[in-house]
Coordinates of C-alpha atoms in Angstrom, one line a residue:
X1 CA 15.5 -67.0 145.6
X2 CA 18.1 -68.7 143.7
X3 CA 17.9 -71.4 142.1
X4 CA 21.5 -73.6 141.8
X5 CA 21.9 -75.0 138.6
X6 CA 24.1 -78.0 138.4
X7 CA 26.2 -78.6 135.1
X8 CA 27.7 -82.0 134.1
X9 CA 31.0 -81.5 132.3
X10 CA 32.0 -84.3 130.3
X11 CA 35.8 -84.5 129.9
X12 CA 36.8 -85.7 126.2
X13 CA 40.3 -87.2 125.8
X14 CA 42.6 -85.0 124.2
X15 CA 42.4 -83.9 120.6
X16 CA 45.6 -86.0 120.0
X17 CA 44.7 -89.4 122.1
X18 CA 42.0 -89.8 120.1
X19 CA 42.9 -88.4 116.5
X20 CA 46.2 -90.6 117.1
X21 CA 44.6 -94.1 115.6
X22 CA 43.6 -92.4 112.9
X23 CA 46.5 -90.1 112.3
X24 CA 48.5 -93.0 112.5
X25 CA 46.8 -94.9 110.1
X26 CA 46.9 -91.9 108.2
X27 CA 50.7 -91.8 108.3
X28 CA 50.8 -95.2 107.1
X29 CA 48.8 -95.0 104.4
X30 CA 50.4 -92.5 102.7
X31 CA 53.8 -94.2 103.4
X32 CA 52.2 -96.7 101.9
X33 CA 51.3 -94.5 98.7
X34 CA 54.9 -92.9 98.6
X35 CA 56.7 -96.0 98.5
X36 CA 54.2 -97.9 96.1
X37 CA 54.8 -94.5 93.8
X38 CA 58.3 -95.0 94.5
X39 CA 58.7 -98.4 93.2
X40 CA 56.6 -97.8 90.5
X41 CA 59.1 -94.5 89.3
X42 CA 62.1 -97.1 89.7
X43 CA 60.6 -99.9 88.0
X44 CA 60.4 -97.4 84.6
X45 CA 63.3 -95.6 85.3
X46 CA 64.7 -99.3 85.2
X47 CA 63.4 -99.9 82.2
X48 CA 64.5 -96.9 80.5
X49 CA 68.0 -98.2 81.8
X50 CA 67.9 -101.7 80.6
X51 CA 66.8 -100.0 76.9
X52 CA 69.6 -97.1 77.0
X53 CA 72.1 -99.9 78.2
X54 CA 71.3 -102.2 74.9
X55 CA 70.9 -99.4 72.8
X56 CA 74.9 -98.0 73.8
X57 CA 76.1 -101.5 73.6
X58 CA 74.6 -102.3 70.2
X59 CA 76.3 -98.6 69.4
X60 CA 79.6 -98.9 71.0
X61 CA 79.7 -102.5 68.8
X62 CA 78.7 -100.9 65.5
X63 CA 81.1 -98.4 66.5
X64 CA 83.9 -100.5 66.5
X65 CA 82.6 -102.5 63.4
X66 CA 82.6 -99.2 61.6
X67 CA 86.5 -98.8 62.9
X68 CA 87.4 -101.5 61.5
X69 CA 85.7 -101.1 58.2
X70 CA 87.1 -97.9 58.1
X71 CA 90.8 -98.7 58.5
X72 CA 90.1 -101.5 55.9
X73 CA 88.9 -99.1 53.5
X74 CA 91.9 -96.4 54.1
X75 CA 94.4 -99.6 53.6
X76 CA 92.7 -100.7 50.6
X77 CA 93.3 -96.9 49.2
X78 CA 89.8 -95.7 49.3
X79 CA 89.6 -92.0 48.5
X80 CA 90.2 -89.2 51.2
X81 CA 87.0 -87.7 51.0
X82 CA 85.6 -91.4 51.5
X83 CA 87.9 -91.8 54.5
X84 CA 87.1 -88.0 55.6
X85 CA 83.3 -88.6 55.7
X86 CA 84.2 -92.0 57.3
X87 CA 86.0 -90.4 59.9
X88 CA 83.3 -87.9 60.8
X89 CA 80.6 -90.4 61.1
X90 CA 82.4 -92.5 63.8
X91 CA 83.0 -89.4 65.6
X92 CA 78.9 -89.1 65.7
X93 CA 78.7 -91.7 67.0
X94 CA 82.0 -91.7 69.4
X95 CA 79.8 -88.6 70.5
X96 CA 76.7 -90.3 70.7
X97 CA 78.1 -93.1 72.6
X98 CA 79.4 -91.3 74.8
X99 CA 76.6 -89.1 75.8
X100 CA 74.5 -92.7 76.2
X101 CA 77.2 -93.5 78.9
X102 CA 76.9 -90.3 80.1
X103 CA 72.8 -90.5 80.4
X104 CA 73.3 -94.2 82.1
X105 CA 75.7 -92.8 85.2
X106 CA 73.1 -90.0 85.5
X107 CA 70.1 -92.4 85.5
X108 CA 71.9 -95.0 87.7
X109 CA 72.4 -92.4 90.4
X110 CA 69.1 -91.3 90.1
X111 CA 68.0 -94.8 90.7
X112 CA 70.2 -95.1 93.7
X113 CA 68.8 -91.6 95.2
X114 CA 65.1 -93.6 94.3
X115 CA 66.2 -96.7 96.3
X116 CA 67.4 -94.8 99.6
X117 CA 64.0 -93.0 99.5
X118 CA 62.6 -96.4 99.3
X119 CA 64.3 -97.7 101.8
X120 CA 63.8 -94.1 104.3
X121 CA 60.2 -94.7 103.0
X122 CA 60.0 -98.0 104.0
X123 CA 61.6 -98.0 107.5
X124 CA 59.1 -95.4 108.4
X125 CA 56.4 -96.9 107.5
X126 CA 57.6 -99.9 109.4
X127 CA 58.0 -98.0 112.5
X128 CA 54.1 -96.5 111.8
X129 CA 53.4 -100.4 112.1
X130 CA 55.4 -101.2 115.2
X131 CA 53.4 -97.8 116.8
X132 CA 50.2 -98.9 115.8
X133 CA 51.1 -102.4 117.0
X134 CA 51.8 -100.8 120.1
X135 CA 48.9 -98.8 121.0
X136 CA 46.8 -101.9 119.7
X137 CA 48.5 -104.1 122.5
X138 CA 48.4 -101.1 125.1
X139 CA 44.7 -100.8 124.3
X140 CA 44.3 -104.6 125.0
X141 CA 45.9 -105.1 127.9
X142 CA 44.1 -102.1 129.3
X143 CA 40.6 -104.0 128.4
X144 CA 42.5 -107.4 130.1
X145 CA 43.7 -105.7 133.2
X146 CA 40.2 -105.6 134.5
X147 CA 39.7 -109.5 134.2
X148 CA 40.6 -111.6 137.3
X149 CA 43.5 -113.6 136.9
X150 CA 41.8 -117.2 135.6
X151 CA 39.7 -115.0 133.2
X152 CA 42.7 -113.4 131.6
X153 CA 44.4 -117.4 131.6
X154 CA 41.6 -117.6 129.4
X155 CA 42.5 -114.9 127.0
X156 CA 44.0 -114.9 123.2
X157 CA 46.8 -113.5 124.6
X158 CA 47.3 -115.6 127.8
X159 CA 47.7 -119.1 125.8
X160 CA 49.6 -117.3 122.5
X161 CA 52.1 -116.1 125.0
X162 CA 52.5 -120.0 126.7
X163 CA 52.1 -121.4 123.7
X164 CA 55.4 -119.4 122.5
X165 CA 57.2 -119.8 125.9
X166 CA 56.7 -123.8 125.5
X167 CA 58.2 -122.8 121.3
X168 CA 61.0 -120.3 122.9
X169 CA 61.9 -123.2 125.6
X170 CA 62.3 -126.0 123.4
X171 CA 63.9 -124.1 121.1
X172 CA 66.1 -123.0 123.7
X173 CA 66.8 -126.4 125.0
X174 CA 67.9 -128.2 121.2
X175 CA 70.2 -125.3 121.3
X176 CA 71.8 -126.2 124.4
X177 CA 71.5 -129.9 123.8
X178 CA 73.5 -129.4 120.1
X179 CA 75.6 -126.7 121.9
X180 CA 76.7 -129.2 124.7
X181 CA 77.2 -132.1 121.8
X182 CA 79.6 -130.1 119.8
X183 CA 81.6 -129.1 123.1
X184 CA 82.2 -132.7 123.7

């Protein structure tokens, strides 16, 4: 006859309850990479800044030394060709000047653009945190709810949380008591 076969069918949690620790951590980490790779792209991009910056400020003050040199020189009667050739070299570097200011606006907005991504980055990754944070305390408390009530008084998180009620309720009361001082 037949024979009945019994089959035991274990049920695994869902591909994404379980892959969601580690997708999480994941997540973080490479928020983690993005914003480290963002700080270190604005921390040379700074740099390059702070060297264009001096470099157009020494110009734009040899510029103007070179003005005055030059409107010396024409009063003093110095020959047109002098003057001429005079003229066109303060235009290079007008020009050069210029195009220096010109790469500093460009490199300051790009720095700005780097800083909200930083910031986009970084509020991400803090909200990665607070999730993780979250399924860690969710996991906990599912491991405390099987403890009778004086085994969970004995828990970490049973005399952190009284121990910051006692904090939160003094806290609360020099408030009041400074509050209530003021109002008289």
């Amino acid at each position: 006859m037949y024979k009945r076969q019994v089959i035991v069918v274990e049920v695994a949690p869902a591909p994404n309850e379980h892959d969601e620790p580690h997708s999480l951590e994941g997540k973080i980490d490479f928020a983690d990479s993005i914003v480290e790779g963002l700080r270190g792209e604005m921390s040379s991009l700074n740099q390059e800044i702070h060297k264009l910056d001096r470099k157009t400020k020494k110009l734009k003050k040899s510029n103007e030394r070179f003005e005055e040199v030059l409107f010396r020189s024409q009063q003093k009667g110095a020959s047109r060709r002098a003057v001429l050739s005079g003229v066109e070299t303060l235009k290079q570097g007008e020009k050069t000047f210029l195009e220096n200011e010109k790469q500093l606006v460009e490199m300051d907005l790009k720095s700005l653009e780097l800083q909200k991504g930083l910031w986009e980055w970084e509020v991400y990754r803090e909200g990665l945190k607070t999730s993780q944070e979250e399924m860690r305390f969710d996991e906990w408390m599912r491991r405390e709810e099987g403890l009778g009530y004086e085994d969970w008084k004995k828990t970490k998180y049973s005399q952190t949380r009284q121990d910051n009620l006692y904090l939160a309720l003094n806290a609360l009361n020099a408030f009041l008591h400074d509050t209530i001082k003021e109002s008289y």
